[in-house]
mmCIF file of C-alpha atoms and ligand atoms in Angstrom:
data_model
loop_
_atom_site.group_PDB
_atom_site.id
_atom_site.type_symbol
_atom_site.label_atom_id
_atom_site.label_comp_id
_atom_site.label_asym_id
_atom_site.label_seq_id
_atom_site.Cartn_x
_atom_site.Cartn_y
_atom_site.Cartn_z
ATOM 1 C CA MET A 153 -7.451 27.047 -12.513
ATOM 2 C CA SER A 154 -5.588 26.467 -9.276
ATOM 3 C CA CYS A 155 -6.758 23.886 -6.776
ATOM 4 C CA ILE A 156 -4.978 22.943 -3.548
ATOM 5 C CA PHE A 157 -5.970 19.290 -3.924
ATOM 6 C CA CYS A 158 -4.722 19.118 -7.542
ATOM 7 C CA ASP A 159 -1.341 20.481 -6.449
ATOM 8 C CA ILE A 160 -0.375 18.386 -3.420
ATOM 9 C CA PRO A 161 3.411 17.965 -3.134
ATOM 10 C CA THR A 162 4.444 14.296 -3.340
ATOM 11 C CA ALA A 163 6.240 14.592 0.002
ATOM 12 C CA LYS A 164 2.893 15.202 1.730
ATOM 13 C CA LEU A 165 1.307 11.951 0.544
ATOM 14 C CA LEU A 166 0.597 9.423 3.304
ATOM 15 C CA ALA A 167 -0.577 6.812 0.826
ATOM 16 C CA GLU A 168 -1.503 6.687 -2.840
ATOM 17 C CA ASN A 169 -2.817 4.480 -5.605
ATOM 18 C CA THR A 170 -3.508 5.077 -9.285
ATOM 19 C CA LEU A 171 -6.726 7.060 -8.758
ATOM 20 C CA ALA A 172 -6.472 8.621 -5.274
ATOM 21 C CA VAL A 173 -4.139 9.995 -2.607
ATOM 22 C CA ALA A 174 -4.242 10.472 1.173
ATOM 23 C CA ILE A 175 -2.863 13.424 3.162
ATOM 24 C CA TYR A 176 -3.186 14.850 6.660
ATOM 25 C CA ASP A 177 -5.710 17.679 6.973
ATOM 26 C CA LYS A 178 -3.921 21.013 7.452
ATOM 27 C CA PHE A 179 -6.443 22.110 10.102
ATOM 28 C CA PRO A 180 -7.221 18.824 11.861
ATOM 29 C CA VAL A 181 -10.367 18.307 13.896
ATOM 30 C CA ASN A 182 -8.389 15.721 15.880
ATOM 31 C CA LYS A 183 -4.802 14.514 15.741
ATOM 32 C CA GLY A 184 -4.508 12.199 12.723
ATOM 33 C CA HIS A 185 -7.347 13.741 10.663
ATOM 34 C CA VAL A 186 -6.823 12.356 7.141
ATOM 35 C CA LEU A 187 -8.283 13.367 3.777
ATOM 36 C CA ILE A 188 -8.686 10.861 0.951
ATOM 37 C CA ILE A 189 -8.706 12.684 -2.388
ATOM 38 C CA PRO A 190 -9.246 11.407 -5.947
ATOM 39 C CA ARG A 191 -6.525 12.459 -8.396
ATOM 40 C CA ARG A 192 -9.165 13.683 -10.879
ATOM 41 C CA HIS A 193 -10.558 17.164 -10.178
ATOM 42 C CA PHE A 194 -14.302 17.125 -9.502
ATOM 43 C CA ALA A 195 -16.327 18.336 -6.535
ATOM 44 C CA ASP A 196 -19.273 16.006 -6.068
ATOM 45 C CA PHE A 197 -18.960 12.601 -4.402
ATOM 46 C CA PHE A 198 -21.829 11.363 -6.546
ATOM 47 C CA ASP A 199 -19.819 12.059 -9.714
ATOM 48 C CA ALA A 200 -17.098 9.610 -8.683
ATOM 49 C CA THR A 201 -16.718 6.497 -10.824
ATOM 50 C CA ARG A 202 -16.915 3.068 -9.246
ATOM 51 C CA GLU A 203 -13.168 2.744 -9.827
ATOM 52 C CA GLU A 204 -12.538 6.005 -7.934
ATOM 53 C CA ILE A 205 -14.800 4.869 -5.082
ATOM 54 C CA SER A 206 -12.842 1.637 -4.916
ATOM 55 C CA ALA A 207 -9.524 3.540 -4.894
ATOM 56 C CA ILE A 208 -10.786 5.859 -2.130
ATOM 57 C CA TYR A 209 -12.006 2.844 -0.139
ATOM 58 C CA ASP A 210 -8.591 1.208 -0.462
ATOM 59 C CA LEU A 211 -6.867 4.309 0.961
ATOM 60 C CA LEU A 212 -9.481 4.679 3.702
ATOM 61 C CA HIS A 213 -8.596 1.197 4.905
ATOM 62 C CA ARG A 214 -4.851 1.681 4.561
ATOM 63 C CA THR A 215 -4.804 4.991 6.429
ATOM 64 C CA LYS A 216 -7.219 3.655 9.066
ATOM 65 C CA THR A 217 -4.727 0.846 9.746
ATOM 66 C CA MET A 218 -1.872 3.384 9.914
ATOM 67 C CA LEU A 219 -3.799 5.530 12.391
ATOM 68 C CA GLU A 220 -4.667 2.517 14.545
ATOM 69 C CA THR A 221 -1.003 1.619 14.793
ATOM 70 C CA GLU A 222 0.227 5.160 15.430
ATOM 71 C CA LEU A 223 -2.521 6.714 17.559
ATOM 72 C CA LYS A 224 -4.689 3.866 18.863
ATOM 73 C CA PRO A 225 -7.984 5.751 18.466
ATOM 74 C CA ASP A 226 -11.177 4.479 20.063
ATOM 75 C CA GLY A 227 -13.334 5.159 16.998
ATOM 76 C CA PHE A 228 -13.577 7.084 13.720
ATOM 77 C CA ASN A 229 -15.869 9.474 11.901
ATOM 78 C CA VAL A 230 -15.918 9.161 8.114
ATOM 79 C CA GLY A 231 -17.575 12.014 6.290
ATOM 80 C CA ILE A 232 -18.078 13.815 3.014
ATOM 81 C CA ASN A 233 -19.489 17.305 2.578
ATOM 82 C CA VAL A 234 -21.336 17.425 -0.740
ATOM 83 C CA GLY A 235 -21.971 21.018 -1.838
ATOM 84 C CA GLN A 236 -21.591 24.384 -0.151
ATOM 85 C CA THR A 237 -24.937 24.064 1.609
ATOM 86 C CA ALA A 238 -23.609 20.919 3.254
ATOM 87 C CA GLY A 239 -20.435 22.738 4.292
ATOM 88 C CA GLN A 240 -18.023 21.865 1.477
ATOM 89 C CA THR A 241 -15.286 24.501 1.183
ATOM 90 C CA VAL A 242 -12.769 22.841 -1.138
ATOM 91 C CA MET A 243 -14.486 21.990 -4.414
ATOM 92 C CA HIS A 244 -12.359 18.938 -5.116
ATOM 93 C CA LEU A 245 -13.846 15.794 -3.596
ATOM 94 C CA HIS A 246 -12.291 14.630 -0.348
ATOM 95 C CA VAL A 247 -13.354 12.100 2.266
ATOM 96 C CA HIS A 248 -12.621 12.976 5.883
ATOM 97 C CA LEU A 249 -11.276 10.198 8.119
ATOM 98 C CA ILE A 250 -11.245 11.531 11.666
ATOM 99 C CA PRO A 251 -9.896 9.402 14.513
ATOM 100 C CA ARG A 252 -11.842 9.723 17.745
ATOM 101 C CA PHE A 253 -10.546 9.345 21.275
ATOM 102 C CA LYS A 254 -12.452 8.660 24.479
ATOM 103 C CA GLY A 255 -13.104 12.018 26.140
ATOM 104 C CA ASP A 256 -12.278 14.164 23.074
ATOM 105 C CA VAL A 257 -15.723 15.742 23.447
ATOM 106 C CA GLU A 258 -17.938 15.799 26.487
ATOM 107 C CA ASN A 259 -20.824 13.856 24.928
ATOM 108 C CA PRO A 260 -20.031 12.086 21.645
ATOM 109 C CA ARG A 261 -23.545 10.638 21.239
ATOM 110 C CA GLY A 262 -24.885 11.531 17.796
ATOM 111 C CA GLY A 263 -21.526 11.812 15.996
ATOM 112 C CA VAL A 264 -22.006 13.242 12.511
ATOM 113 C CA ARG A 265 -25.653 13.983 13.358
ATOM 114 C CA LYS A 266 -24.320 17.030 15.211
ATOM 115 C CA ILE A 267 -24.126 19.027 11.990
ATOM 116 C CA LYS A 268 -27.521 20.316 13.165
ATOM 117 C CA PRO A 269 -27.124 20.352 16.934
ATOM 118 C CA ASN A 270 -30.678 21.475 17.632
ATOM 119 C CA LEU A 271 -32.007 18.306 15.993
ATOM 120 C CA VAL A 272 -29.682 15.972 17.830
ATOM 121 C CA PRO A 273 -31.390 15.141 21.102
ATOM 122 C CA TYR A 274 -32.930 11.703 21.018
ATOM 123 C CA GLU A 275 -33.034 9.033 23.680
ATOM 124 C CA GLU A 276 -34.015 5.389 23.354
HETATM 125 P P1 AMP B 133 -14.563 20.635 3.469
HETATM 126 O O1 AMP B 133 -15.149 21.653 4.393
HETATM 127 O O2 AMP B 133 -15.214 19.285 3.555
HETATM 128 O O3 AMP B 133 -14.470 21.148 2.059
HETATM 129 O O4 AMP B 133 -13.114 20.373 4.010
HETATM 130 C C1 AMP B 133 -11.962 20.979 3.526
HETATM 131 C C2 AMP B 133 -10.863 20.478 4.381
HETATM 132 O O5 AMP B 133 -9.641 20.796 3.778
HETATM 133 C C3 AMP B 133 -10.852 21.098 5.779
HETATM 134 O O6 AMP B 133 -10.895 20.057 6.762
HETATM 135 C C4 AMP B 133 -9.557 21.872 5.804
HETATM 136 O O7 AMP B 133 -8.975 21.851 7.090
HETATM 137 C C5 AMP B 133 -8.723 21.137 4.796
HETATM 138 N N1 AMP B 133 -7.685 21.922 4.135
HETATM 139 C C6 AMP B 133 -7.780 23.181 3.676
HETATM 140 N N2 AMP B 133 -6.621 23.547 3.061
HETATM 141 C C7 AMP B 133 -5.798 22.463 3.136
HETATM 142 C C8 AMP B 133 -4.467 22.199 2.689
HETATM 143 N N3 AMP B 133 -3.742 23.121 2.030
HETATM 144 N N4 AMP B 133 -3.934 20.983 2.949
HETATM 145 C C9 AMP B 133 -4.651 20.045 3.612
HETATM 146 N N5 AMP B 133 -5.918 20.240 4.045
HETATM 147 C C10 AMP B 133 -6.474 21.429 3.819
HETATM 148 ZN ZN1 ZN B 134 -8.578 19.943 -7.848
#
């Protein structure tokens, strides 16, 4: 079975530890869009072991620090698509770390809630 996230060339790794790796997304939502990927092949975030979650968390922090130094973003979105219905296209778990910049969208209010734009409006 071939899987793009099982076969990442070492030269593409931004950071790594024993259980996970980090790379730039090939089709970034914003400059600096990073993916944190466990080394083990499985699709579902909820199948990750506590050790894998810890390894992913470590790389999330390390790459967040790298992005802050390099790009000085104003915020981040962190997200995981779990299952095709939720939008997952690569069936090897990956956590999106997306730097956000003031003005990168007209109205950022709602953030990841915008997966269903017609449910977004809320004011309080
Ligand atoms: P998802 O929809 O959560 O499964 O996200 C898959 C992500 O993988 C998307 O953000 C793609 O842009 C990204 N992607 C697809 N192919 C590659 C690749 N060869 N290298 C790096 N990222 C990729
Ligand atoms: Zn894989």
